[in-house]
Coordinates of C-alpha atoms in Angstrom, one line a residue:
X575 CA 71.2 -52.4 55.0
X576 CA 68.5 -55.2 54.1
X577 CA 66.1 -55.0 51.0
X578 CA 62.7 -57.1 50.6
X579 CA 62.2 -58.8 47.5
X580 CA 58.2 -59.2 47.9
X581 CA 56.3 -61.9 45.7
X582 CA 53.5 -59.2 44.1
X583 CA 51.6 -61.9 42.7
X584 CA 51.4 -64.1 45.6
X585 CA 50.6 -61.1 48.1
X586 CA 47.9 -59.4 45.6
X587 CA 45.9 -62.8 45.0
X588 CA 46.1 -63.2 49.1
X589 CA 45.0 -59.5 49.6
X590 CA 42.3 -60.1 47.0
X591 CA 40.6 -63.1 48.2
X592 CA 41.3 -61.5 51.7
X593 CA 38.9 -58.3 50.7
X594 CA 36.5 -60.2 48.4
X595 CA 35.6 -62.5 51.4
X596 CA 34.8 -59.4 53.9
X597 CA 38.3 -59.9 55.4
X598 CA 38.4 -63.5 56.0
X599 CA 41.7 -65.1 56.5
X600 CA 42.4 -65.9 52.9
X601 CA 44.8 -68.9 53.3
X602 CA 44.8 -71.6 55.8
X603 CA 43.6 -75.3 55.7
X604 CA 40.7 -75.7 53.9
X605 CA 37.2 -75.9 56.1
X606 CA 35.0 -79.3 55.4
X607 CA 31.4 -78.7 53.6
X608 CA 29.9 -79.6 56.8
X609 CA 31.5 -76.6 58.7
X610 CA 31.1 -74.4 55.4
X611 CA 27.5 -75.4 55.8
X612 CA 24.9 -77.1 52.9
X613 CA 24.4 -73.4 51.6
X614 CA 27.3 -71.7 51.6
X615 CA 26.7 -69.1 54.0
X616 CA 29.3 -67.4 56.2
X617 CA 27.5 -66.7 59.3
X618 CA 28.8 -64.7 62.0
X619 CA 30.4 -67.5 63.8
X620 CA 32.3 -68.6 61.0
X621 CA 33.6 -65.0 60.4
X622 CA 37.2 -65.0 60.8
X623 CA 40.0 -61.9 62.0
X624 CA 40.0 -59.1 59.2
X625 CA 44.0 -59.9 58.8
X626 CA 45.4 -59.5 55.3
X627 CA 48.5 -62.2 54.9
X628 CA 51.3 -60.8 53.3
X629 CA 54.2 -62.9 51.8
X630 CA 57.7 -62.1 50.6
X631 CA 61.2 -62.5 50.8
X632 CA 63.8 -60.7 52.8
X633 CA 67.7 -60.6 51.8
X634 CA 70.6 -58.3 52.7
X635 CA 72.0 -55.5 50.4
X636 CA 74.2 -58.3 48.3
X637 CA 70.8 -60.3 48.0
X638 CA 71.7 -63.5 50.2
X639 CA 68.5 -64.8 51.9
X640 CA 68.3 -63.9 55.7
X641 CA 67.1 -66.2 58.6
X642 CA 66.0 -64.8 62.4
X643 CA 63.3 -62.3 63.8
X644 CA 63.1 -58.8 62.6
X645 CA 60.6 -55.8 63.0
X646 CA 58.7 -55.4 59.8
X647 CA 56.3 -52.9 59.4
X648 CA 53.4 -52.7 57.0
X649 CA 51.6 -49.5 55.6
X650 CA 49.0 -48.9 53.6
X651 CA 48.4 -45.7 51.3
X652 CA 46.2 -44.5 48.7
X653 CA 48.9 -42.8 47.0
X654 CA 52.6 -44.2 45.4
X655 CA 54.1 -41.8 46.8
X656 CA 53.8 -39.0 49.9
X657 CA 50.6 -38.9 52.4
X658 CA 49.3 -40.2 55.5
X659 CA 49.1 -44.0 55.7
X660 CA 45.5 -45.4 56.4
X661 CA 46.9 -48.1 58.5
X662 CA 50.1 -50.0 59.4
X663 CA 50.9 -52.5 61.8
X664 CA 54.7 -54.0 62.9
X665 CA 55.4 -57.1 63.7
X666 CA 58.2 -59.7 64.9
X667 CA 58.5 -61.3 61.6
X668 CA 60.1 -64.9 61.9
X669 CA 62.7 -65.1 58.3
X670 CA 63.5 -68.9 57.5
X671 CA 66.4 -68.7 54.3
X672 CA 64.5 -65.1 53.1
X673 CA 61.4 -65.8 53.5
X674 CA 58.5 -65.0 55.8
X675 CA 54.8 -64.8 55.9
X676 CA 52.9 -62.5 58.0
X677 CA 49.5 -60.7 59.0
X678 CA 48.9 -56.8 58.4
X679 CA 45.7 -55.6 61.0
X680 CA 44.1 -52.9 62.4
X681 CA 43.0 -52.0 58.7
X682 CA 39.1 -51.7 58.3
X683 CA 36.8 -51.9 55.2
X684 CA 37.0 -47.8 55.5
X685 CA 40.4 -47.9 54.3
X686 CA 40.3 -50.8 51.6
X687 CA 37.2 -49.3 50.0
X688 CA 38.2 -50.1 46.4
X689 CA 40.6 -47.4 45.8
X690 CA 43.6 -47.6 44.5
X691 CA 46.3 -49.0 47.3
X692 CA 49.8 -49.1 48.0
X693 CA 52.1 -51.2 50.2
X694 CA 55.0 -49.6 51.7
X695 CA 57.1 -52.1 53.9
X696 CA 60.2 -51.0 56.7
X697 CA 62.3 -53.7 58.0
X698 CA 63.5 -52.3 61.8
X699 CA 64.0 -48.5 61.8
X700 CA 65.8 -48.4 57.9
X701 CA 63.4 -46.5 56.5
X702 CA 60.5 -47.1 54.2
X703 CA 61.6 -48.9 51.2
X704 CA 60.9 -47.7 47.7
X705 CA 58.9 -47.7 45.3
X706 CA 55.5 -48.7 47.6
X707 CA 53.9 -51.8 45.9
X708 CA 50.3 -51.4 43.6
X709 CA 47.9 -53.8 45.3
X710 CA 45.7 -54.9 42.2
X711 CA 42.4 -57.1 42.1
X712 CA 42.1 -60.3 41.4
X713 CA 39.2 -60.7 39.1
X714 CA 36.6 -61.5 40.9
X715 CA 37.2 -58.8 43.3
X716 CA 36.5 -56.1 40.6
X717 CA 33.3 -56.1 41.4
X718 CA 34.1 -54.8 44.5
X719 CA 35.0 -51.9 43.0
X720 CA 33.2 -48.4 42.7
X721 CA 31.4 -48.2 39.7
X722 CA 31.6 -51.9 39.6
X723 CA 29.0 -54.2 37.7
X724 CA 27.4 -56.9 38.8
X725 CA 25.6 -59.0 36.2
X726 CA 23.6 -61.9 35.8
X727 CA 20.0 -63.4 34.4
X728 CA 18.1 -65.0 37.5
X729 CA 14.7 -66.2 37.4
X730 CA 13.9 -66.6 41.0
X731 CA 17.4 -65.4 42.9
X732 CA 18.8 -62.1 43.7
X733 CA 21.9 -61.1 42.0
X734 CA 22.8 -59.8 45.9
X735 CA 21.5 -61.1 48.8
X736 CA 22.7 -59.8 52.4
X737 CA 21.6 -60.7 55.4
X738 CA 22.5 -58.8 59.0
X739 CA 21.5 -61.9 61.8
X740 CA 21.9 -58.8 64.5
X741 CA 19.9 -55.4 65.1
X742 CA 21.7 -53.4 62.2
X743 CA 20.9 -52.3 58.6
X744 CA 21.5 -55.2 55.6
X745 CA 22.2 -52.2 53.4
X746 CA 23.5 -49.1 54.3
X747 CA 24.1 -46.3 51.3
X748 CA 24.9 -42.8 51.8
X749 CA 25.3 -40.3 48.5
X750 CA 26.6 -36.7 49.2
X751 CA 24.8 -35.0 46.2
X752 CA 22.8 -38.0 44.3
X753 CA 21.1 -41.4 45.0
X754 CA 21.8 -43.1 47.6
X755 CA 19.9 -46.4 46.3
X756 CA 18.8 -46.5 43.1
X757 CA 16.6 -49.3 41.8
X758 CA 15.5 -49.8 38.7
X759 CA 12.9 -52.5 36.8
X760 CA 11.2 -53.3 33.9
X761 CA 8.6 -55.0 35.2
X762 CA 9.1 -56.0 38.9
X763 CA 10.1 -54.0 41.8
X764 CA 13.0 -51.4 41.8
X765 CA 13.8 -51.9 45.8
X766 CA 12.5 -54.2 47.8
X767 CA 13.6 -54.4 51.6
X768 CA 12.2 -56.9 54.3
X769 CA 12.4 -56.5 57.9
X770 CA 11.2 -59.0 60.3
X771 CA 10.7 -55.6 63.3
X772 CA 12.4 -52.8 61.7
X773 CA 11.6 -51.2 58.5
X774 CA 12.2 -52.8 55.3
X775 CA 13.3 -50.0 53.4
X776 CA 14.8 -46.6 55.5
X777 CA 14.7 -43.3 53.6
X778 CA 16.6 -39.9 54.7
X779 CA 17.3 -37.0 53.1
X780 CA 18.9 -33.5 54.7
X781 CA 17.4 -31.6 52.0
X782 CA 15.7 -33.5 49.1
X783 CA 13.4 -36.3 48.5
X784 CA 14.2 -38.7 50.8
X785 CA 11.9 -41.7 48.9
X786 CA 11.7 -40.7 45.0
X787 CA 9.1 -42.7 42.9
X788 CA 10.2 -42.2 39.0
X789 CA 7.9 -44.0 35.9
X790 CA 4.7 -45.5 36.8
X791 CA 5.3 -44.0 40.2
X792 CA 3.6 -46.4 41.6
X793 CA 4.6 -47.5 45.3
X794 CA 2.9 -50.9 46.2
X795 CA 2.3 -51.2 50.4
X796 CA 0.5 -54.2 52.2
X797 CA 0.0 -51.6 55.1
X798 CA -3.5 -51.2 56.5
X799 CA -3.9 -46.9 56.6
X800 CA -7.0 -45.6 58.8
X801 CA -9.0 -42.2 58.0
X802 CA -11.1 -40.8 61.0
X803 CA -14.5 -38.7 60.3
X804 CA -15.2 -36.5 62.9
X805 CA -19.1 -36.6 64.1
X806 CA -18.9 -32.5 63.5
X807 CA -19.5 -33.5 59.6
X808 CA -23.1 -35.0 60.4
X809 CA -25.7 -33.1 58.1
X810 CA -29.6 -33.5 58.0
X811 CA -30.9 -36.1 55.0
X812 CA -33.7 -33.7 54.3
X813 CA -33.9 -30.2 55.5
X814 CA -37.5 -30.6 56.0
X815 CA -37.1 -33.5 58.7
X816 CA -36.5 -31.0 61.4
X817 CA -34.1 -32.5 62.7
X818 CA -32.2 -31.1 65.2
X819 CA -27.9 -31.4 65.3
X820 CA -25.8 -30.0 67.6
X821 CA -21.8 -30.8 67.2
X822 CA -20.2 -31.0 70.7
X823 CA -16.1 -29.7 71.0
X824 CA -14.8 -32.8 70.9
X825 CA -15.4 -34.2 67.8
X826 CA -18.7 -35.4 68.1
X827 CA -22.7 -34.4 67.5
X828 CA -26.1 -35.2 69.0
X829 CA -29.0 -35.7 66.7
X830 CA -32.2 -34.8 68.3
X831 CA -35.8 -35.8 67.0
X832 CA -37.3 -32.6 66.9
X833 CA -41.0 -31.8 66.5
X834 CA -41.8 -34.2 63.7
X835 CA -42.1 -38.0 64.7
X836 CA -40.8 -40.6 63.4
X837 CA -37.1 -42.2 62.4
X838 CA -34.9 -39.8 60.8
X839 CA -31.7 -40.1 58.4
X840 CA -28.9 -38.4 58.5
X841 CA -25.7 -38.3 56.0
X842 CA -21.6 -38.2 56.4
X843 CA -20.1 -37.4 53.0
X844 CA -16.5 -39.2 53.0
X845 CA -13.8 -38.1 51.0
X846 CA -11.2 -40.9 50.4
X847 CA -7.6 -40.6 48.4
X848 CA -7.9 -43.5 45.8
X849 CA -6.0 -44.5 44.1
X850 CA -3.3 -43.9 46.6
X851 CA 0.4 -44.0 44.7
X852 CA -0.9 -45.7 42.0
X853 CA -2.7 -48.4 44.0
X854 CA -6.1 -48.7 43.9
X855 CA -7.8 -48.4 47.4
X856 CA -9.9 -51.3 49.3
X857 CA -12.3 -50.3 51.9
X858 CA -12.4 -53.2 54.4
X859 CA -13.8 -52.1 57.2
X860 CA -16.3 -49.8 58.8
X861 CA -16.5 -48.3 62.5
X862 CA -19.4 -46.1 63.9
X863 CA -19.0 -44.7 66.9
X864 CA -22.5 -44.2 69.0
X865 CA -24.4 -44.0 72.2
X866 CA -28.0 -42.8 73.0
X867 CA -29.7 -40.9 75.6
X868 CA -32.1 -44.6 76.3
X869 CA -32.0 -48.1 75.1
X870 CA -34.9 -46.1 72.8
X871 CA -32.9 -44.4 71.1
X872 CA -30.3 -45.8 68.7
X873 CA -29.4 -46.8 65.2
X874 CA -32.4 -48.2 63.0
X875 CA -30.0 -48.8 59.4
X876 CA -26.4 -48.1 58.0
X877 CA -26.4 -47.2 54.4
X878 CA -22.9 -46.9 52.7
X879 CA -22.5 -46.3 48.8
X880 CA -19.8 -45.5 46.1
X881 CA -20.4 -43.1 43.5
X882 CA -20.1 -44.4 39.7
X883 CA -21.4 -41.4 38.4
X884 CA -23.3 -38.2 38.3
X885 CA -27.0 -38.5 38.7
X886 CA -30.2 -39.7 40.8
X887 CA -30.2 -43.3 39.8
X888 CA -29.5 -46.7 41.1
X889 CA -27.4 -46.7 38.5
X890 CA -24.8 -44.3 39.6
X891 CA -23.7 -45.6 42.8
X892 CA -22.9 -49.0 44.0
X893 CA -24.1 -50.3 47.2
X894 CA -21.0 -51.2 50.0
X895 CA -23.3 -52.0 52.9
X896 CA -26.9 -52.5 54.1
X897 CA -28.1 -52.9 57.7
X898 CA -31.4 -52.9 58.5
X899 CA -30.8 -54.1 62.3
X900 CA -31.5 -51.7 65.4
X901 CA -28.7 -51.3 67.5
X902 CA -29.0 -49.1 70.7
X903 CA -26.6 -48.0 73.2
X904 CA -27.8 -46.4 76.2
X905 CA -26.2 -43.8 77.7
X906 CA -26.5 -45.5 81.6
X907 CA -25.2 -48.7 80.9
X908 CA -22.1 -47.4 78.4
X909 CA -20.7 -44.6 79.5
X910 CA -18.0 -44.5 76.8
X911 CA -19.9 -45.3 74.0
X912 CA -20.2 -48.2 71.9
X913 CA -18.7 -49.3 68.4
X914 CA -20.7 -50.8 65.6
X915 CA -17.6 -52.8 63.3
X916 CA -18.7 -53.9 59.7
X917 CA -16.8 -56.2 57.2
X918 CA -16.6 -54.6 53.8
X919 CA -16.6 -56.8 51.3
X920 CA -18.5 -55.6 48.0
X921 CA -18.0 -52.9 45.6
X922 CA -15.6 -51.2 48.5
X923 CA -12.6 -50.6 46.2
X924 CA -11.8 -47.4 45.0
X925 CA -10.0 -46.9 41.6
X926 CA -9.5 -43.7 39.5
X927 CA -13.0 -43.7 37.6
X928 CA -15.2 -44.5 41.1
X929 CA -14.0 -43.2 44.8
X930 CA -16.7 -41.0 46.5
X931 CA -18.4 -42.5 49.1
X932 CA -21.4 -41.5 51.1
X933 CA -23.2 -43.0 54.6
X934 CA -26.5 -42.9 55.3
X935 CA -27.7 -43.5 59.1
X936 CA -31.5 -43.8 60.4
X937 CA -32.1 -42.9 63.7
X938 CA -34.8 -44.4 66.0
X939 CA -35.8 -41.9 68.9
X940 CA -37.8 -42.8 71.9
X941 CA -39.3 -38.8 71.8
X942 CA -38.5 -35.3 71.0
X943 CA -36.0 -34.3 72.7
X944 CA -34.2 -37.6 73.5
X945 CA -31.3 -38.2 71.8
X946 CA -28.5 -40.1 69.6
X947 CA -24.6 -39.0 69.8
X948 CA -22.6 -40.4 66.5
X949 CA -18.7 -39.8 68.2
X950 CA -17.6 -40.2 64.7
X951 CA -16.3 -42.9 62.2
X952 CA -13.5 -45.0 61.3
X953 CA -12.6 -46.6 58.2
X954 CA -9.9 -48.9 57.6
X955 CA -8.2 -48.7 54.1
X956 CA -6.1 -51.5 52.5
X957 CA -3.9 -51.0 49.3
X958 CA -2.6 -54.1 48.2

């Protein structure tokens, strides 16, 4: 019959730092600054075996120190007494005058999660010995715990920074009933996530929100969004042009001259979202896709305005964009249409009080029943 005396304090600080450093071998010569590197930072190279060290002392019934190799096997449970152990591991455990160090494995971070653990320790096939040692924390390592807190005042430095070299997540939290991530601030960003090819932040949810916005609401994005006007929408300028529009089935119309000569105007109302999740909307860029029946028959001036306010005044809209140029695209030499691209850069941002937009677009014609095709339009929207 053999008993272990184990040194509790010796094996709970080497535990400790063993968890607190991700499973790194806790004790062992100490590594220079150069290999530890200028910052600090354990990179995946330096990563050692997730072994916990364990250190005790092993004497017969009377209590004289033994020396030689014995099987000693290691379990860990979440409970003093009873259950399933999460993991154990034996060993051939060399015993110089009682005592012996050795490595527990095959235990991952899904077992020492922060819970309450328990040691339980059989030298060959004796049985388990009793009472199962508490593991406790060393102090730093409380704030590994659940519910744990993690406190500090940093100007310009996260209080946690982690960052996954590989393909996988830098942050994975999963909540059965309530928040996975919960970010909170009161006056800077709740959550912020950056992703050189994946997404910065992932949201899922099986059944409720999976991205919740709570106080201002506001969600900041640096994403460029694109909103598509079908040709379909074109509508005479004046009803007593006589102009002629026919919207094909695929999007598109043709504008014919009609009986009355001359150029003739024709409007696309746009309806725009701004501002979108609190951020006011930019307008950056304008698209019109065209071609013609000849090189006679084409686009004479773009218009483009923002509403301010309710009336027939200059001083209720707010001019975007102004081109006087003729631009043709006959149907012979492009087949597939052509694009006219504008740069917005005046009075194209959309805010709470101003967001209705309009397009005006005058239409040269080389005869009656020639004609212009508008495919559609494209803006581009910005939001940052």
């Amino acid at each position: 019959m053999k008993k272990a005396k184990f040194l509790i304090g010796g094996f709970a600080v080497a535990l400790l730092l063993a968890l607190a450093a991700g499973f790194v071998l806790a004790q062992g010569p100490e590594g220079t600054e150069e290999e530890a590197g200028a910052t600090g930072e354990v990179g995946a190279a330096a990563a050692m075996d997730d072994k916990i060290p364990i250190q005790g002392q092993l004497t017969d019934a009377s209590g004289t120190p033994l020396t030689g190799s014995y099987d000693l096997t290691f379990r860990l449970y979440n409970a003093a007494s009873g259950g399933t152990p999460l993991c154990e591991d034996t060993d051939s455990v060399s015993v110089d005058n009682g005592l012996f160090f050795a490595y527990m494995d095959f235990c991952t971070a899904e077992d020492i999660n922060g819970q309450q653990l328990y040691l339980g320790i059989e030298v060959g096939s004796d049985g388990e010995m009793t009472p199962r040692q508490p593991i406790y924390a060393v102090p730093y390592a409380w704030s590994l715990r659940p519910g744990a807190e993690v406190k500090e005042n940093l100007a310009d430095d996260p209080i946690l920074y982690l960052y996954n070299t590989g393909s996988g997540e830098g942050l994975w939290s999963t909540s059965v009933d309530g928040e996975g991530v919960h970010g909170s601030s009161g006056n800077g960003i709740g959550v912020g996530g950056y992703s050189l090819l994946g997404p910065g932040v992932h949201a899922e949810s099986l059944s409720g929100a999976a991205l919740s916005a709570a106080g201002t609401g506001v969600i900041t994005s640096t994403a460029k969004s694109y909103l598509w006007i079908s040709g379909n929408d074109i509508r005479p300028f004046h009803e007593s042009d006589g102009v002629i529009i026919d919207a094909d089935t695929i999007g598109g119309a043709k504008i014919y001259r009609g009986p009355n000569s001359g150029n003739k105007n024709v409007m696309l109302p746009i309806s725009v979202i701004g501002p979108l999740y609190g951020q006011d909307v930019t307008v950056s860029e304008l698209e019109i896709y065209f071609v013609g029946a000849t090189e006679f028959d084409g686009i004479a001036a773009v218009l483009m305005r923002r509403q301010t306010g309710v009336c027939s005044t200059t001083s209720c809209y707010a001019t975007i964009l102004y081109d006087t140029a003729d631009h043709s695209c006959d149907q012979a030499n492009n087949s597939t249409g052509c694009t006219l691209t504008y740069s917005l850069t005046q009075n194209n941002v959309l805010t709470e009080q101003s967001g209705i937009l309009y397009l005006t677009i005058e239409l040269f014609f080389s005869g009656e029943t020639t004609w212009v095709e508008i495919g559609g339009v494209r803006l581009t929207l910005e939001h940052d």
